JSON list of C-alpha atoms in Angstrom, two decimals:
[
{"chain": "A", "resi": 15, "resn": "MET", "atom": "CA", "xyz": [0.00, 0.00, 0.00]},
{"chain": "A", "resi": 16, "resn": "ASN", "atom": "CA", "xyz": [2.85, 2.38, 0.61]},
{"chain": "A", "resi": 17, "resn": "SER", "atom": "CA", "xyz": [5.44, 3.64, -1.80]},
{"chain": "A", "resi": 18, "resn": "GLY", "atom": "CA", "xyz": [5.57, 7.22, -0.51]},
{"chain": "A", "resi": 19, "resn": "SER", "atom": "CA", "xyz": [7.50, 8.97, 2.20]},
{"chain": "A", "resi": 20, "resn": "GLN", "atom": "CA", "xyz": [8.13, 7.17, 5.48]},
{"chain": "A", "resi": 21, "resn": "GLU", "atom": "CA", "xyz": [7.34, 10.48, 7.25]},
{"chain": "A", "resi": 22, "resn": "GLU", "atom": "CA", "xyz": [3.86, 11.22, 5.95]},
{"chain": "A", "resi": 23, "resn": "PRO", "atom": "CA", "xyz": [0.94, 10.31, 8.19]},
{"chain": "A", "resi": 24, "resn": "PRO", "atom": "CA", "xyz": [-2.03, 8.54, 6.65]},
{"chain": "A", "resi": 25, "resn": "THR", "atom": "CA", "xyz": [-4.87, 10.54, 5.15]},
{"chain": "A", "resi": 26, "resn": "VAL", "atom": "CA", "xyz": [-8.55, 10.02, 5.86]},
{"chain": "A", "resi": 27, "resn": "TYR", "atom": "CA", "xyz": [-10.84, 11.01, 3.01]},
{"chain": "A", "resi": 28, "resn": "LEU", "atom": "CA", "xyz": [-13.96, 11.96, 4.93]},
{"chain": "A", "resi": 29, "resn": "ASP", "atom": "CA", "xyz": [-17.49, 12.07, 3.63]},
{"chain": "A", "resi": 30, "resn": "VAL", "atom": "CA", "xyz": [-19.87, 13.90, 5.97]},
{"chain": "A", "resi": 31, "resn": "ASP", "atom": "CA", "xyz": [-23.41, 12.73, 5.15]},
{"chain": "A", "resi": 32, "resn": "GLY", "atom": "CA", "xyz": [-23.80, 9.09, 6.15]},
{"chain": "A", "resi": 33, "resn": "VAL", "atom": "CA", "xyz": [-20.55, 9.08, 8.13]},
{"chain": "A", "resi": 34, "resn": "VAL", "atom": "CA", "xyz": [-20.38, 11.90, 10.71]},
{"chain": "A", "resi": 35, "resn": "THR", "atom": "CA", "xyz": [-24.00, 12.80, 10.32]},
{"chain": "A", "resi": 36, "resn": "THR", "atom": "CA", "xyz": [-26.52, 10.10, 9.62]},
{"chain": "A", "resi": 37, "resn": "VAL", "atom": "CA", "xyz": [-29.98, 9.84, 8.18]},
{"chain": "A", "resi": 38, "resn": "GLY", "atom": "CA", "xyz": [-31.33, 8.66, 11.53]},
{"chain": "A", "resi": 39, "resn": "TYR", "atom": "CA", "xyz": [-29.62, 11.43, 13.49]},
{"chain": "A", "resi": 40, "resn": "GLN", "atom": "CA", "xyz": [-30.81, 14.15, 11.09]},
{"chain": "A", "resi": 41, "resn": "ARG", "atom": "CA", "xyz": [-34.35, 12.82, 11.31]},
{"chain": "A", "resi": 42, "resn": "ARG", "atom": "CA", "xyz": [-34.21, 13.33, 15.09]},
{"chain": "A", "resi": 43, "resn": "VAL", "atom": "CA", "xyz": [-32.33, 16.65, 15.38]},
{"chain": "A", "resi": 44, "resn": "GLY", "atom": "CA", "xyz": [-32.51, 18.36, 12.00]},
{"chain": "A", "resi": 45, "resn": "LYS", "atom": "CA", "xyz": [-30.83, 18.47, 8.63]},
{"chain": "A", "resi": 46, "resn": "ASP", "atom": "CA", "xyz": [-27.12, 19.19, 8.39]},
{"chain": "A", "resi": 47, "resn": "ARG", "atom": "CA", "xyz": [-26.47, 18.57, 12.10]},
{"chain": "A", "resi": 48, "resn": "LEU", "atom": "CA", "xyz": [-23.31, 16.62, 12.87]},
{"chain": "A", "resi": 49, "resn": "ASN", "atom": "CA", "xyz": [-23.63, 13.63, 15.17]},
{"chain": "A", "resi": 50, "resn": "PRO", "atom": "CA", "xyz": [-21.14, 14.13, 18.05]},
{"chain": "A", "resi": 51, "resn": "ALA", "atom": "CA", "xyz": [-20.86, 10.36, 18.64]},
{"chain": "A", "resi": 52, "resn": "GLN", "atom": "CA", "xyz": [-19.91, 9.74, 15.01]},
{"chain": "A", "resi": 53, "resn": "VAL", "atom": "CA", "xyz": [-17.50, 12.68, 14.95]},
{"chain": "A", "resi": 54, "resn": "ALA", "atom": "CA", "xyz": [-15.89, 11.27, 18.13]},
{"chain": "A", "resi": 55, "resn": "LEU", "atom": "CA", "xyz": [-15.28, 7.94, 16.37]},
{"chain": "A", "resi": 56, "resn": "VAL", "atom": "CA", "xyz": [-13.50, 9.68, 13.48]},
{"chain": "A", "resi": 57, "resn": "ALA", "atom": "CA", "xyz": [-11.60, 11.97, 15.88]},
{"chain": "A", "resi": 58, "resn": "SER", "atom": "CA", "xyz": [-10.39, 8.91, 17.77]},
{"chain": "A", "resi": 59, "resn": "LEU", "atom": "CA", "xyz": [-9.03, 7.36, 14.57]},
{"chain": "A", "resi": 60, "resn": "VAL", "atom": "CA", "xyz": [-7.38, 10.62, 13.56]},
{"chain": "A", "resi": 61, "resn": "ARG", "atom": "CA", "xyz": [-5.69, 11.03, 16.93]},
{"chain": "A", "resi": 62, "resn": "GLU", "atom": "CA", "xyz": [-4.63, 7.40, 17.26]},
{"chain": "A", "resi": 63, "resn": "PHE", "atom": "CA", "xyz": [-2.93, 7.35, 13.85]},
{"chain": "A", "resi": 64, "resn": "ASP", "atom": "CA", "xyz": [-2.01, 11.05, 13.61]},
{"chain": "A", "resi": 65, "resn": "ALA", "atom": "CA", "xyz": [-3.99, 11.06, 10.38]},
{"chain": "A", "resi": 66, "resn": "ARG", "atom": "CA", "xyz": [-4.72, 14.06, 8.19]},
{"chain": "A", "resi": 67, "resn": "VAL", "atom": "CA", "xyz": [-8.30, 14.68, 7.10]},
{"chain": "A", "resi": 68, "resn": "VAL", "atom": "CA", "xyz": [-9.36, 15.63, 3.58]},
{"chain": "A", "resi": 69, "resn": "VAL", "atom": "CA", "xyz": [-13.04, 16.41, 3.13]},
{"chain": "A", "resi": 70, "resn": "SER", "atom": "CA", "xyz": [-14.44, 14.57, 0.12]},
{"chain": "A", "resi": 71, "resn": "SER", "atom": "CA", "xyz": [-18.08, 15.40, 0.86]},
{"chain": "A", "resi": 72, "resn": "THR", "atom": "CA", "xyz": [-20.34, 17.89, -0.88]},
{"chain": "A", "resi": 73, "resn": "TRP", "atom": "CA", "xyz": [-19.84, 19.83, 2.38]},
{"chain": "A", "resi": 74, "resn": "ARG", "atom": "CA", "xyz": [-16.47, 20.90, 0.91]},
{"chain": "A", "resi": 75, "resn": "VAL", "atom": "CA", "xyz": [-18.19, 23.45, -1.34]},
{"chain": "A", "resi": 76, "resn": "GLU", "atom": "CA", "xyz": [-18.18, 25.72, 1.73]},
{"chain": "A", "resi": 77, "resn": "ASP", "atom": "CA", "xyz": [-15.42, 25.68, 4.32]},
{"chain": "A", "resi": 78, "resn": "CYS", "atom": "CA", "xyz": [-16.87, 23.09, 6.68]},
{"chain": "A", "resi": 79, "resn": "ARG", "atom": "CA", "xyz": [-13.74, 22.78, 8.83]},
{"chain": "A", "resi": 80, "resn": "PRO", "atom": "CA", "xyz": [-15.04, 25.08, 11.61]},
{"chain": "A", "resi": 81, "resn": "ALA", "atom": "CA", "xyz": [-18.21, 22.97, 11.93]},
{"chain": "A", "resi": 82, "resn": "LEU", "atom": "CA", "xyz": [-16.19, 19.74, 12.02]},
{"chain": "A", "resi": 83, "resn": "ILE", "atom": "CA", "xyz": [-13.82, 21.17, 14.64]},
{"chain": "A", "resi": 84, "resn": "GLU", "atom": "CA", "xyz": [-16.72, 22.46, 16.75]},
{"chain": "A", "resi": 85, "resn": "ALA", "atom": "CA", "xyz": [-18.25, 18.97, 16.55]},
{"chain": "A", "resi": 86, "resn": "GLY", "atom": "CA", "xyz": [-15.04, 17.39, 17.85]},
{"chain": "A", "resi": 87, "resn": "LEU", "atom": "CA", "xyz": [-12.40, 16.86, 15.15]},
{"chain": "A", "resi": 88, "resn": "PRO", "atom": "CA", "xyz": [-8.94, 18.03, 16.22]},
{"chain": "A", "resi": 89, "resn": "GLU", "atom": "CA", "xyz": [-8.22, 21.55, 14.99]},
{"chain": "A", "resi": 90, "resn": "THR", "atom": "CA", "xyz": [-4.87, 20.56, 13.50]},
{"chain": "A", "resi": 91, "resn": "CYS", "atom": "CA", "xyz": [-6.02, 17.37, 11.75]},
{"chain": "A", "resi": 92, "resn": "PHE", "atom": "CA", "xyz": [-6.70, 18.79, 8.31]},
{"chain": "A", "resi": 93, "resn": "HIS", "atom": "CA", "xyz": [-4.35, 18.17, 5.40]},
{"chain": "A", "resi": 94, "resn": "SER", "atom": "CA", "xyz": [-2.87, 21.39, 3.98]},
{"chain": "A", "resi": 95, "resn": "ASP", "atom": "CA", "xyz": [-4.94, 20.68, 0.83]},
{"chain": "A", "resi": 96, "resn": "TRP", "atom": "CA", "xyz": [-8.01, 20.00, 2.97]},
{"chain": "A", "resi": 97, "resn": "ARG", "atom": "CA", "xyz": [-10.61, 19.14, 0.32]},
{"chain": "A", "resi": 98, "resn": "THR", "atom": "CA", "xyz": [-10.85, 17.20, -2.88]},
{"chain": "A", "resi": 99, "resn": "ALA", "atom": "CA", "xyz": [-11.33, 19.19, -6.06]},
{"chain": "A", "resi": 100, "resn": "ILE", "atom": "CA", "xyz": [-14.75, 19.50, -7.60]},
{"chain": "A", "resi": 101, "resn": "LEU", "atom": "CA", "xyz": [-14.10, 17.98, -11.00]},
{"chain": "A", "resi": 102, "resn": "PRO", "atom": "CA", "xyz": [-16.22, 18.90, -14.03]},
{"chain": "A", "resi": 103, "resn": "THR", "atom": "CA", "xyz": [-17.77, 15.42, -13.86]},
{"chain": "A", "resi": 104, "resn": "SER", "atom": "CA", "xyz": [-18.99, 16.25, -10.32]},
{"chain": "A", "resi": 105, "resn": "ARG", "atom": "CA", "xyz": [-21.46, 18.83, -11.59]},
{"chain": "A", "resi": 106, "resn": "ASP", "atom": "CA", "xyz": [-24.63, 18.59, -13.63]},
{"chain": "A", "resi": 107, "resn": "ALA", "atom": "CA", "xyz": [-23.67, 19.69, -17.15]},
{"chain": "A", "resi": 108, "resn": "LYS", "atom": "CA", "xyz": [-26.91, 21.65, -17.62]},
{"chain": "A", "resi": 109, "resn": "THR", "atom": "CA", "xyz": [-27.36, 23.35, -14.24]},
{"chain": "A", "resi": 110, "resn": "GLY", "atom": "CA", "xyz": [-23.85, 23.39, -12.80]},
{"chain": "A", "resi": 111, "resn": "ALA", "atom": "CA", "xyz": [-25.23, 22.02, -9.53]},
{"chain": "A", "resi": 112, "resn": "MET", "atom": "CA", "xyz": [-23.33, 19.37, -7.59]},
{"chain": "A", "resi": 113, "resn": "LEU", "atom": "CA", "xyz": [-24.41, 15.87, -8.51]},
{"chain": "A", "resi": 114, "resn": "PRO", "atom": "CA", "xyz": [-25.43, 13.43, -5.78]},
{"chain": "A", "resi": 115, "resn": "ALA", "atom": "CA", "xyz": [-22.42, 11.55, -4.41]},
{"chain": "A", "resi": 116, "resn": "GLU", "atom": "CA", "xyz": [-23.43, 8.32, -6.15]},
{"chain": "A", "resi": 117, "resn": "GLN", "atom": "CA", "xyz": [-23.22, 10.05, -9.54]},
{"chain": "A", "resi": 118, "resn": "ALA", "atom": "CA", "xyz": [-20.39, 12.52, -8.96]},
{"chain": "A", "resi": 119, "resn": "GLY", "atom": "CA", "xyz": [-17.48, 10.12, -9.31]},
{"chain": "A", "resi": 120, "resn": "ARG", "atom": "CA", "xyz": [-16.19, 10.67, -5.79]},
{"chain": "A", "resi": 121, "resn": "GLY", "atom": "CA", "xyz": [-13.59, 7.96, -6.34]},
{"chain": "A", "resi": 122, "resn": "ASN", "atom": "CA", "xyz": [-12.16, 10.00, -9.23]},
{"chain": "A", "resi": 123, "resn": "GLU", "atom": "CA", "xyz": [-12.00, 13.09, -7.01]},
{"chain": "A", "resi": 124, "resn": "ILE", "atom": "CA", "xyz": [-10.14, 11.14, -4.33]},
{"chain": "A", "resi": 125, "resn": "ASN", "atom": "CA", "xyz": [-7.77, 9.66, -6.90]},
{"chain": "A", "resi": 126, "resn": "GLU", "atom": "CA", "xyz": [-7.03, 13.09, -8.35]},
{"chain": "A", "resi": 127, "resn": "HIS", "atom": "CA", "xyz": [-6.31, 14.52, -4.88]},
{"chain": "A", "resi": 128, "resn": "ALA", "atom": "CA", "xyz": [-4.13, 11.58, -3.82]},
{"chain": "A", "resi": 129, "resn": "THR", "atom": "CA", "xyz": [-2.15, 11.73, -7.05]},
{"chain": "A", "resi": 130, "resn": "ARG", "atom": "CA", "xyz": [-1.70, 15.50, -6.95]},
{"chain": "A", "resi": 131, "resn": "ASN", "atom": "CA", "xyz": [-0.56, 15.39, -3.31]},
{"chain": "A", "resi": 132, "resn": "ARG", "atom": "CA", "xyz": [1.48, 12.16, -3.66]},
{"chain": "A", "resi": 133, "resn": "ILE", "atom": "CA", "xyz": [-0.60, 10.46, -0.99]},
{"chain": "A", "resi": 134, "resn": "THR", "atom": "CA", "xyz": [-0.17, 6.70, -0.91]},
{"chain": "A", "resi": 135, "resn": "ASP", "atom": "CA", "xyz": [-1.48, 5.84, 2.57]},
{"chain": "A", "resi": 136, "resn": "TYR", "atom": "CA", "xyz": [-5.14, 6.68, 2.88]},
{"chain": "A", "resi": 137, "resn": "LEU", "atom": "CA", "xyz": [-8.47, 5.49, 4.16]},
{"chain": "A", "resi": 138, "resn": "VAL", "atom": "CA", "xyz": [-11.82, 6.42, 2.64]},
{"chain": "A", "resi": 139, "resn": "LEU", "atom": "CA", "xyz": [-14.79, 6.82, 5.01]},
{"chain": "A", "resi": 140, "resn": "ASP", "atom": "CA", "xyz": [-17.80, 7.12, 2.71]},
{"chain": "A", "resi": 141, "resn": "ASP", "atom": "CA", "xyz": [-21.27, 5.60, 2.60]},
{"chain": "A", "resi": 142, "resn": "VAL", "atom": "CA", "xyz": [-21.31, 5.44, -1.22]},
{"chain": "A", "resi": 143, "resn": "GLU", "atom": "CA", "xyz": [-19.32, 3.30, -3.64]},
{"chain": "A", "resi": 144, "resn": "VAL", "atom": "CA", "xyz": [-16.02, 4.96, -4.55]},
{"chain": "A", "resi": 145, "resn": "GLY", "atom": "CA", "xyz": [-14.78, 2.44, -7.09]},
{"chain": "A", "resi": 146, "resn": "PRO", "atom": "CA", "xyz": [-12.54, -0.60, -7.24]},
{"chain": "A", "resi": 147, "resn": "VAL", "atom": "CA", "xyz": [-9.28, 1.37, -7.08]},
{"chain": "A", "resi": 148, "resn": "HIS", "atom": "CA", "xyz": [-10.14, 2.31, -3.47]},
{"chain": "A", "resi": 149, "resn": "ALA", "atom": "CA", "xyz": [-11.79, -0.97, -2.43]},
{"chain": "A", "resi": 150, "resn": "ALA", "atom": "CA", "xyz": [-9.00, -2.12, -0.10]},
{"chain": "A", "resi": 151, "resn": "ARG", "atom": "CA", "xyz": [-9.00, 1.28, 1.65]},
{"chain": "A", "resi": 152, "resn": "HIS", "atom": "CA", "xyz": [-12.74, 1.95, 1.84]},
{"chain": "A", "resi": 153, "resn": "VAL", "atom": "CA", "xyz": [-14.88, 1.67, 4.96]},
{"chain": "A", "resi": 154, "resn": "ARG", "atom": "CA", "xyz": [-18.50, 2.05, 3.92]},
{"chain": "A", "resi": 155, "resn": "PRO", "atom": "CA", "xyz": [-20.93, 2.68, 6.78]},
{"chain": "A", "resi": 156, "resn": "VAL", "atom": "CA", "xyz": [-24.68, 2.45, 6.38]},
{"chain": "A", "resi": 157, "resn": "ALA", "atom": "CA", "xyz": [-26.01, 6.01, 5.93]},
{"chain": "A", "resi": 158, "resn": "GLU", "atom": "CA", "xyz": [-28.87, 5.48, 8.38]},
{"chain": "A", "resi": 159, "resn": "PHE", "atom": "CA", "xyz": [-26.52, 4.68, 11.28]},
{"chain": "A", "resi": 160, "resn": "GLY", "atom": "CA", "xyz": [-23.00, 5.85, 10.39]},
{"chain": "A", "resi": 161, "resn": "LEU", "atom": "CA", "xyz": [-19.86, 4.08, 11.51]},
{"chain": "A", "resi": 162, "resn": "SER", "atom": "CA", "xyz": [-20.58, 0.84, 13.34]},
{"chain": "A", "resi": 163, "resn": "GLU", "atom": "CA", "xyz": [-18.29, -0.93, 15.77]},
{"chain": "A", "resi": 164, "resn": "ALA", "atom": "CA", "xyz": [-17.27, -3.29, 12.94]},
{"chain": "A", "resi": 165, "resn": "ASP", "atom": "CA", "xyz": [-16.52, -0.28, 10.70]},
{"chain": "A", "resi": 166, "resn": "GLY", "atom": "CA", "xyz": [-14.30, 1.13, 13.44]},
{"chain": "A", "resi": 167, "resn": "VAL", "atom": "CA", "xyz": [-12.43, -2.16, 13.76]},
{"chain": "A", "resi": 168, "resn": "LEU", "atom": "CA", "xyz": [-11.91, -2.32, 9.99]},
{"chain": "A", "resi": 169, "resn": "ALA", "atom": "CA", "xyz": [-10.74, 1.31, 9.83]},
{"chain": "A", "resi": 170, "resn": "ARG", "atom": "CA", "xyz": [-8.23, 0.74, 12.65]},
{"chain": "A", "resi": 171, "resn": "SER", "atom": "CA", "xyz": [-6.99, -2.43, 11.00]},
{"chain": "A", "resi": 172, "resn": "LEU", "atom": "CA", "xyz": [-6.43, -0.69, 7.67]},
{"chain": "A", "resi": 173, "resn": "LEU", "atom": "CA", "xyz": [-4.68, 2.27, 9.29]},
{"chain": "A", "resi": 174, "resn": "ALA", "atom": "CA", "xyz": [-2.53, -0.04, 11.45]},
{"chain": "A", "resi": 175, "resn": "GLU", "atom": "CA", "xyz": [-1.47, -1.94, 8.34]},
{"chain": "A", "resi": 176, "resn": "MET", "atom": "CA", "xyz": [-0.39, 1.33, 6.74]},
{"chain": "A", "resi": 177, "resn": "GLU", "atom": "CA", "xyz": [1.49, 2.27, 9.89]},
{"chain": "A", "resi": 178, "resn": "ASP", "atom": "CA", "xyz": [3.27, -1.09, 9.91]},
{"chain": "A", "resi": 179, "resn": "LEU", "atom": "CA", "xyz": [4.31, -0.63, 6.30]},
{"chain": "A", "resi": 180, "resn": "ARG", "atom": "CA", "xyz": [5.71, 2.84, 7.05]},
{"chain": "A", "resi": 181, "resn": "ARG", "atom": "CA", "xyz": [7.75, 1.62, 10.00]},
{"chain": "A", "resi": 182, "resn": "PRO", "atom": "CA", "xyz": [11.43, 1.27, 9.04]},
{"chain": "A", "resi": 183, "resn": "ARG", "atom": "CA", "xyz": [12.58, -2.30, 8.93]},
{"chain": "A", "resi": 184, "resn": "GLY", "atom": "CA", "xyz": [15.76, -3.29, 10.76]},
{"chain": "A", "resi": 185, "resn": "LEU", "atom": "CA", "xyz": [18.26, -5.57, 9.21]},
{"chain": "A", "resi": 186, "resn": "GLU", "atom": "CA", "xyz": [17.39, -9.15, 9.99]},
{"chain": "A", "resi": 187, "resn": "LYS", "atom": "CA", "xyz": [20.04, -11.13, 11.79]},
{"chain": "A", "resi": 188, "resn": "ILE", "atom": "CA", "xyz": [21.32, -13.73, 9.39]},
{"chain": "A", "resi": 189, "resn": "HIS", "atom": "CA", "xyz": [21.62, -17.16, 10.88]},
{"chain": "A", "resi": 190, "resn": "THR", "atom": "CA", "xyz": [24.67, -19.03, 9.69]},
{"chain": "A", "resi": 191, "resn": "PRO", "atom": "CA", "xyz": [25.08, -22.56, 10.95]},
{"chain": "A", "resi": 192, "resn": "ARG", "atom": "CA", "xyz": [28.40, -23.47, 12.58]},
{"chain": "A", "resi": 193, "resn": "THR", "atom": "CA", "xyz": [30.49, -26.07, 10.89]}
]
C-alpha cells in the first residue's frame, strides 16, 4: 500500500453525510447537524494514527472545517490541501449544480487529490461506492446509522497496516550454521 514517504501520516478522506452525520440522526435533530458520537469515532481514529483529514463530501463546497472542529475533530487534523477538487464530472452539465455523491465520481475526485498530493497511505470513510481502485481502503458505513463498531475495527486495522508498512525495517540477523 505504501510507496511514498516514510514520514507522511495517513490521510482520511472523509465524507460527511452518512458518516459523521446520519440519516437517523438528522431525522431526530434536524438536517445538516453533525452527530457528536460519530465525529468522536472519526476523531479517535485521527488522533490514534495522527492522520490528516481531507473532506471529500459535498460539504467541501463551503469551508466546513469550523463545523467539524466544533463537533469534535482536532483543529490541526486537516491536510494542507483539505478538500478534494470539484471535478467537471462532479457537476450537472446543464445546471452546474453538484451531482449526488453516487453520480459525482467521488472515487475520481479522491484519486485526483491523492495523485496531486502524492498520498499513498489513505483510508476512505464514505457511505457510497467509490470504485474498485479504493476498495482495499474503503470503509463504507450504512447512511442510516454511520460508523458501526465493525466499521471502526476495519478502519483501525487498515490504518494499522499502513502504519506497519511505514515503520522502518531493521536488518534481519542472518543465521549461519556453525560447521
